[in-house]
CSV table of C-alpha atoms and ligand atoms in Angstrom, one decimal:
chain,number,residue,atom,x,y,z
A,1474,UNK,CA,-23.2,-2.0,16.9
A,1475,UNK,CA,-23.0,0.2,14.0
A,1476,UNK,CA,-19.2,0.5,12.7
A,1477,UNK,CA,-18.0,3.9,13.6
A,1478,UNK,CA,-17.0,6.6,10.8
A,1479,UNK,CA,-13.5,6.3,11.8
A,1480,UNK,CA,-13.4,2.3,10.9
A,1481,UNK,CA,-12.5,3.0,6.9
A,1482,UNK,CA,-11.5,-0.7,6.7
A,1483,UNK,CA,-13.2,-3.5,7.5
A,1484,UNK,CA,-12.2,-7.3,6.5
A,1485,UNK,CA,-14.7,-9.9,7.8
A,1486,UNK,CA,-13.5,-13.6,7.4
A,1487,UNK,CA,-12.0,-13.1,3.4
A,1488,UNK,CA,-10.1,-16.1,2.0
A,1489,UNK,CA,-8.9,-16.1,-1.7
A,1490,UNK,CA,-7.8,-19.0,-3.5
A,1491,UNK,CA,-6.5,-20.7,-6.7
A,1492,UNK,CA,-7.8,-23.9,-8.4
A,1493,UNK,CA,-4.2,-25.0,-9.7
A,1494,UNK,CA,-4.1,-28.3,-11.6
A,1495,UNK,CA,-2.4,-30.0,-8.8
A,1496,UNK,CA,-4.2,-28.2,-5.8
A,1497,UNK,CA,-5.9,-25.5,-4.5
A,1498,UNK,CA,-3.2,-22.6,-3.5
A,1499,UNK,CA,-5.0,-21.0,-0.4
A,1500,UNK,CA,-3.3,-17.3,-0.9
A,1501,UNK,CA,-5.5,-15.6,2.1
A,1502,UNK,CA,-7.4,-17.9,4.7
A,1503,UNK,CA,-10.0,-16.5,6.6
A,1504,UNK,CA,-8.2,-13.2,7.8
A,1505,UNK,CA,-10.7,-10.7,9.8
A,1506,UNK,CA,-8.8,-7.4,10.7
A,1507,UNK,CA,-9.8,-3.3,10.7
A,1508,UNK,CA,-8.3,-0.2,10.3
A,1509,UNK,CA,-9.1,3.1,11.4
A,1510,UNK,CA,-8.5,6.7,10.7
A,1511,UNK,CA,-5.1,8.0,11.3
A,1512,UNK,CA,-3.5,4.3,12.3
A,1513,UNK,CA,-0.4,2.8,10.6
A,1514,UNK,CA,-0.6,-1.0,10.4
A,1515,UNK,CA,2.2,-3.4,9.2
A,1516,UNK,CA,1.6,-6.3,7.4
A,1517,UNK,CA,4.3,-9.0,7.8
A,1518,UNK,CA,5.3,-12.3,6.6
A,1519,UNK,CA,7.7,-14.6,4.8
A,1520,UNK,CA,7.7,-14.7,0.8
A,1521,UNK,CA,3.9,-16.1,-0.6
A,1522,UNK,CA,2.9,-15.7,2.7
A,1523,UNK,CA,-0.2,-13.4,1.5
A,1524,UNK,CA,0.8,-10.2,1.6
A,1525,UNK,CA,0.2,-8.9,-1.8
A,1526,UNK,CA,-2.9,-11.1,-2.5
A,1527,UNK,CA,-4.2,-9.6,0.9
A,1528,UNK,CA,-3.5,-5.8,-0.5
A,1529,UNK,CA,-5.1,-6.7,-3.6
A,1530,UNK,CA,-8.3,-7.6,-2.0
A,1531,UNK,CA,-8.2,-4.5,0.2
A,1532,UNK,CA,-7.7,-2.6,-3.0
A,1533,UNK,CA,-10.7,-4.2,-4.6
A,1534,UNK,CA,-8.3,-5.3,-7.1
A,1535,UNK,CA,-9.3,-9.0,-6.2
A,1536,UNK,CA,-13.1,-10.3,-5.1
A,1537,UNK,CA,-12.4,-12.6,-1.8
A,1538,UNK,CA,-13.7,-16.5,-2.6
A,1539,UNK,CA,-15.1,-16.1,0.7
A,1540,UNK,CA,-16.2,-13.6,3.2
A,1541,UNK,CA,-15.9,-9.6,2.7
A,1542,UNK,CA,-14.4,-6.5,2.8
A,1543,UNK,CA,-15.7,-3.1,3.5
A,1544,UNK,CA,-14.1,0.0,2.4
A,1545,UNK,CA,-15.4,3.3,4.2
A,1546,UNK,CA,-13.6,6.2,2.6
A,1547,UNK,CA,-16.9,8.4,2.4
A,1548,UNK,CA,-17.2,10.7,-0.3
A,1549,UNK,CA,-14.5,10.8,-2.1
A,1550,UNK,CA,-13.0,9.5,-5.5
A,1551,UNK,CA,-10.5,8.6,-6.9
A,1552,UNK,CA,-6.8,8.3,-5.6
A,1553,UNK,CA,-8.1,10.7,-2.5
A,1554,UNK,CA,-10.5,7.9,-1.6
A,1555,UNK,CA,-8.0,4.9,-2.2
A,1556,UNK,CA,-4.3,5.0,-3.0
A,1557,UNK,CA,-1.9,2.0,-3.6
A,1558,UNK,CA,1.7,1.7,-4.0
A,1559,UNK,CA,2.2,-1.4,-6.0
A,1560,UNK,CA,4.7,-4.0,-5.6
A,1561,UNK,CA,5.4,-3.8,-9.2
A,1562,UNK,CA,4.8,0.2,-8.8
A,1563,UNK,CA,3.1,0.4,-11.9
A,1564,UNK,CA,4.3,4.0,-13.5
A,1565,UNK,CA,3.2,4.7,-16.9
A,1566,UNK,CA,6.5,4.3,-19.1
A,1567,UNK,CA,5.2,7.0,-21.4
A,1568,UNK,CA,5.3,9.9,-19.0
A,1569,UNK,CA,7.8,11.3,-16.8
A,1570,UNK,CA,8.3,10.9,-13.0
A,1571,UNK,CA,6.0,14.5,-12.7
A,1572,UNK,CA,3.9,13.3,-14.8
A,1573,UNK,CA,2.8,10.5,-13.5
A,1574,UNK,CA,2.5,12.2,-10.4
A,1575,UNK,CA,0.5,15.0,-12.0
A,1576,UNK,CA,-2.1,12.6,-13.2
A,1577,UNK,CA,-3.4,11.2,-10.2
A,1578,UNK,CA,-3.6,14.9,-9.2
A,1579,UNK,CA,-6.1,15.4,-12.0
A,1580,UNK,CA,-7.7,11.6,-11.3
A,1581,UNK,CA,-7.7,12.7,-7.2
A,1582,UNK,CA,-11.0,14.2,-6.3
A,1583,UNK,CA,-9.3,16.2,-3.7
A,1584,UNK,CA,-7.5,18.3,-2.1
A,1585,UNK,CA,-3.4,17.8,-3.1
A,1586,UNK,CA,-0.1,18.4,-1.3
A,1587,UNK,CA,2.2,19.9,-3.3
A,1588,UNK,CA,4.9,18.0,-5.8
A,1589,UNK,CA,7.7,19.8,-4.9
A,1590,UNK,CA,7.1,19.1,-1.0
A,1591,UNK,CA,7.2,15.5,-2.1
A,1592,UNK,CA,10.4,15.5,-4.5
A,1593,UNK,CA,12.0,17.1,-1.6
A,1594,UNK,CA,11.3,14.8,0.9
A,1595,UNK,CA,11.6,11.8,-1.0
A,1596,UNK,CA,15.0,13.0,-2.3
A,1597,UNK,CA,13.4,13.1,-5.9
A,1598,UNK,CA,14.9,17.1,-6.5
A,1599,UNK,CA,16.3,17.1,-10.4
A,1600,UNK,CA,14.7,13.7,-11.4
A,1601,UNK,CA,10.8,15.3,-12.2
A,1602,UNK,CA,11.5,15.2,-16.0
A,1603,UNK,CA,12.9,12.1,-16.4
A,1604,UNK,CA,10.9,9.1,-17.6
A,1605,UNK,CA,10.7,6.0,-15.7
A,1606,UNK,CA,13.1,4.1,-17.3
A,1607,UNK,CA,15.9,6.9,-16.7
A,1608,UNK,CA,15.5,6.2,-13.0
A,1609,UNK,CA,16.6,3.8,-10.9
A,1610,UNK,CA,14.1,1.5,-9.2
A,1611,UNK,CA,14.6,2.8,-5.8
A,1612,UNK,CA,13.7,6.3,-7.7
A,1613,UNK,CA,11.2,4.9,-9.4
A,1614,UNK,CA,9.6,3.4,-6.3
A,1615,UNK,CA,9.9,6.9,-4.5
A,1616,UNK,CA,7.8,8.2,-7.2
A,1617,UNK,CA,5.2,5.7,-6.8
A,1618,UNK,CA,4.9,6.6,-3.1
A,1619,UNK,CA,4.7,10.4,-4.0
A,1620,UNK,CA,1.8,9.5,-6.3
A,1621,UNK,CA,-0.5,7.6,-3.7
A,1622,UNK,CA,0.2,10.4,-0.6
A,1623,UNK,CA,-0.4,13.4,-3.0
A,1624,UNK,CA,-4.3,13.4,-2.6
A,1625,UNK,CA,-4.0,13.0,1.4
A,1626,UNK,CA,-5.9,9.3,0.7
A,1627,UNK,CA,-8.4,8.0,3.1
A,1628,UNK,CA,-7.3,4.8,2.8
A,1629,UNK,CA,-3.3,3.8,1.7
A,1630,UNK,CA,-2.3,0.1,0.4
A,1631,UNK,CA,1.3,-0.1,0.1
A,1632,UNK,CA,3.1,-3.1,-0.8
A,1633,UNK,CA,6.7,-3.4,0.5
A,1634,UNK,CA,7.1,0.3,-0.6
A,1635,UNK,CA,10.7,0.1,0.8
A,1636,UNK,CA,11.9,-3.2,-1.0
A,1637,UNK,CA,14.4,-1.0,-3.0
A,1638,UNK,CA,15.8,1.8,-1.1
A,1639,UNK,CA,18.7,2.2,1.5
A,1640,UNK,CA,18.5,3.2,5.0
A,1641,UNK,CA,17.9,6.8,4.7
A,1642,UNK,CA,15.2,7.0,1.7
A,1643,UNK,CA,13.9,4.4,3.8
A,1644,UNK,CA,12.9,6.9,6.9
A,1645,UNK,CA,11.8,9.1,4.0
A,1646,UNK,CA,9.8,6.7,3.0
A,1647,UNK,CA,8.2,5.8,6.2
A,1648,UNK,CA,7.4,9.6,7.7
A,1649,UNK,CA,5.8,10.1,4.3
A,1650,UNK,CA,3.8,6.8,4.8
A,1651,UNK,CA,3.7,8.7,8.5
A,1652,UNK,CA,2.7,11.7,7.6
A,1653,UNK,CA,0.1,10.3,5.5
A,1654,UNK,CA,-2.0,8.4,8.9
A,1655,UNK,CA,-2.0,12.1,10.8
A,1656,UNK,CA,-3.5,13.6,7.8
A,1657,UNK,CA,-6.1,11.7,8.4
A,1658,UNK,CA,-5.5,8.1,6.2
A,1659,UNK,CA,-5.6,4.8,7.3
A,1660,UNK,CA,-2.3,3.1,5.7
A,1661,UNK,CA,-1.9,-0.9,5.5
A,1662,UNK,CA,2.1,-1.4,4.5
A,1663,UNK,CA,3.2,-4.6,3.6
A,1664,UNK,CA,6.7,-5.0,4.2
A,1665,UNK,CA,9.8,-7.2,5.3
A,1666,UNK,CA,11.4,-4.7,6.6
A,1667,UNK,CA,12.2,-4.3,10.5
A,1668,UNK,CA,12.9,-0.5,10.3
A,1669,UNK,CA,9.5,0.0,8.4
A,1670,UNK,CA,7.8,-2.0,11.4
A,1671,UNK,CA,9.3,-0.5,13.9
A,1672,UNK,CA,7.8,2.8,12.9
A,1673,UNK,CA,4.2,1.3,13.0
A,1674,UNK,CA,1.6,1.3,15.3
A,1675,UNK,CA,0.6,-2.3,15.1
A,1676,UNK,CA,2.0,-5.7,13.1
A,1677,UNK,CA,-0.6,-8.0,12.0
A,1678,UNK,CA,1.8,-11.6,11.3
A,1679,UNK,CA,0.4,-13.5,8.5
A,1680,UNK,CA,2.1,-16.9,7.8
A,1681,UNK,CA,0.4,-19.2,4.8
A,1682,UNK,CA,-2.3,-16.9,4.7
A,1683,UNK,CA,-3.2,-16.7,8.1
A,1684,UNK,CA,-3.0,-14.4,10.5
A,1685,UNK,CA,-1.1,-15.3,13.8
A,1686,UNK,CA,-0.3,-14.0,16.7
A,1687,UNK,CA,3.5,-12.4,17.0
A,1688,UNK,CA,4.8,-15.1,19.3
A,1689,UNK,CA,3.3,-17.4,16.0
A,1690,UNK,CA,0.1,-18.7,17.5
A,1691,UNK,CA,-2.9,-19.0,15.2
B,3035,ATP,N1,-2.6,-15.9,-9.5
B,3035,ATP,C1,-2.1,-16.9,-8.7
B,3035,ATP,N2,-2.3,-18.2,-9.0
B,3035,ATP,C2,-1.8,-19.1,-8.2
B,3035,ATP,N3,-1.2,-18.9,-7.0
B,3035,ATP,C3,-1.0,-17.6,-6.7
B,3035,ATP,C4,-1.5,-16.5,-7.5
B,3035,ATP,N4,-1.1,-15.4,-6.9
B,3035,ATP,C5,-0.5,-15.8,-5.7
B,3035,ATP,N5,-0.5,-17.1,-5.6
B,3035,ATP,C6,0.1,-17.9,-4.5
B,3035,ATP,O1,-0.4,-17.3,-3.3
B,3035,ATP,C7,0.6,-17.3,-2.3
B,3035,ATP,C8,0.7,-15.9,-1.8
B,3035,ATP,O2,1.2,-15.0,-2.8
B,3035,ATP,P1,1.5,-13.5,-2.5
B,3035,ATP,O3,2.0,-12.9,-3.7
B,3035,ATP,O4,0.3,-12.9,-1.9
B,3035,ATP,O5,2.7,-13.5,-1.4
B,3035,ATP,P2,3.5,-12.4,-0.7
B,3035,ATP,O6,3.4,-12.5,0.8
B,3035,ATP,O7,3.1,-11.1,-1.3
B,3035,ATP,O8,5.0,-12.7,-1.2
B,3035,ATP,P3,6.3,-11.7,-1.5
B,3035,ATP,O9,6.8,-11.3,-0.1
B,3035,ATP,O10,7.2,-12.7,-2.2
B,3035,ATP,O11,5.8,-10.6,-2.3
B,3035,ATP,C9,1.8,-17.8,-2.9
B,3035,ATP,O12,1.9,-19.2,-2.5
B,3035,ATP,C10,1.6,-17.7,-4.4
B,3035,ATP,O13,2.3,-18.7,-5.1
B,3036,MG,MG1,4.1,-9.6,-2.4
């Protein structure tokens, strides 16, 4: 059966792993999941559990050792095609929060929702001029989630993109994330955090790089 246009992700069987001098560190083992348009999925798990070596493959930011993964985001480019909220949030120092905002605009390939729509709901009002460093990292992280929704992606990697804020820029957070899957994204969210999950509309459990079962079971 051919994969319908709303599957935009597709991971077959993908295991990734690291010769260390002692052992082989199996990061991802043989994890099969998809994703279609307009779903929010959670992605749980303890500490080196997966998560972000998971993500990274899903982001094509890593090969898998073994089996695949199939993006589907059609025709477009660029951050409207594939956006990611790193762990590390990656802003670039040298430009303010805007600013780094504004450029994936001009990367996107899209269509854009608008800044100031974002710096309000994220609670980011005042803080566009300021560079990176002058924010705090729950700011900073806020930021990094208004630069992956602003082109509407097709497909959203975020990894624990609430690790740093309180309670309420939390929920901002998550009906951002929200808002992005009825716009018509598919959004993967890695994350620890039980409020975050809630607010999903499926958990995938992965424990040593497996996916299990809620209740644990492989
Ligand atoms: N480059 C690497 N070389 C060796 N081992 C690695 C490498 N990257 C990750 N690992 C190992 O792979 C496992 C999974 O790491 P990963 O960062 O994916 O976990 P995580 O679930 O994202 O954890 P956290 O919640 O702390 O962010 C860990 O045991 C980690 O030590
Ligand atoms: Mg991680």
């Amino acid at each position: 059966m051919m994969p319908s246009d709303d599957r935009v992700l597709t991971v077959c069987s993908a295991s990734r792993w690291f010769e260390m001098p002692s052992a082989r560190v199996t990061a991802v083992d043989d994890v099969s999941l998809q994703i279609d348009v307009g779903e929010i999925v959670g992605l749980a798990g303890p500490s080196g559990s997966g998560k972000t070596t998971l993500l990274n493959l899903v982001a094509g930011w890593e090969t898998p050792d073994s089996g695949t993964v199939e993006r589907n985001t059609g025709p477009r480019r660029g951050w409207s095609s594939l956006a990611i909220v790193p762990q590390e949030l990656g802003l670039i120092p040298e430009l303010t929060a805007v600013q780094n905002i504004r450029l994936v605009g001009r990367l996107g390939g899209g269509d854009s929702r608008t800044v100031g729509d974002l710096f309000e709901l994220l609670d980011l009002v005042g803080l566009a001029d300021r560079m990176p460093d002058e924010l705090s990292v729950g700011e900073q992280q806020r930021v990094a989630v208004a630069r992956a929704v602003l082109c509407m992606p097709r497909l959203l990697v975020a990894d624990e993109p609430t690790a740093h804020q309180d309670e309420r820029h939390a929920d901002q957070v998550m009906a951002v994330l929200a808002q992005a899957a009825s716009a018509g994204g598919a959004v993967l969210v890695a994350t620890h955090d039980d409020r975050l999950l809630a607010g999903v509309d499926r958990v995938l459990q992965l424990l040593d790089g497996r996916l299990v079962s809620p209740d644990g079971d492989a």
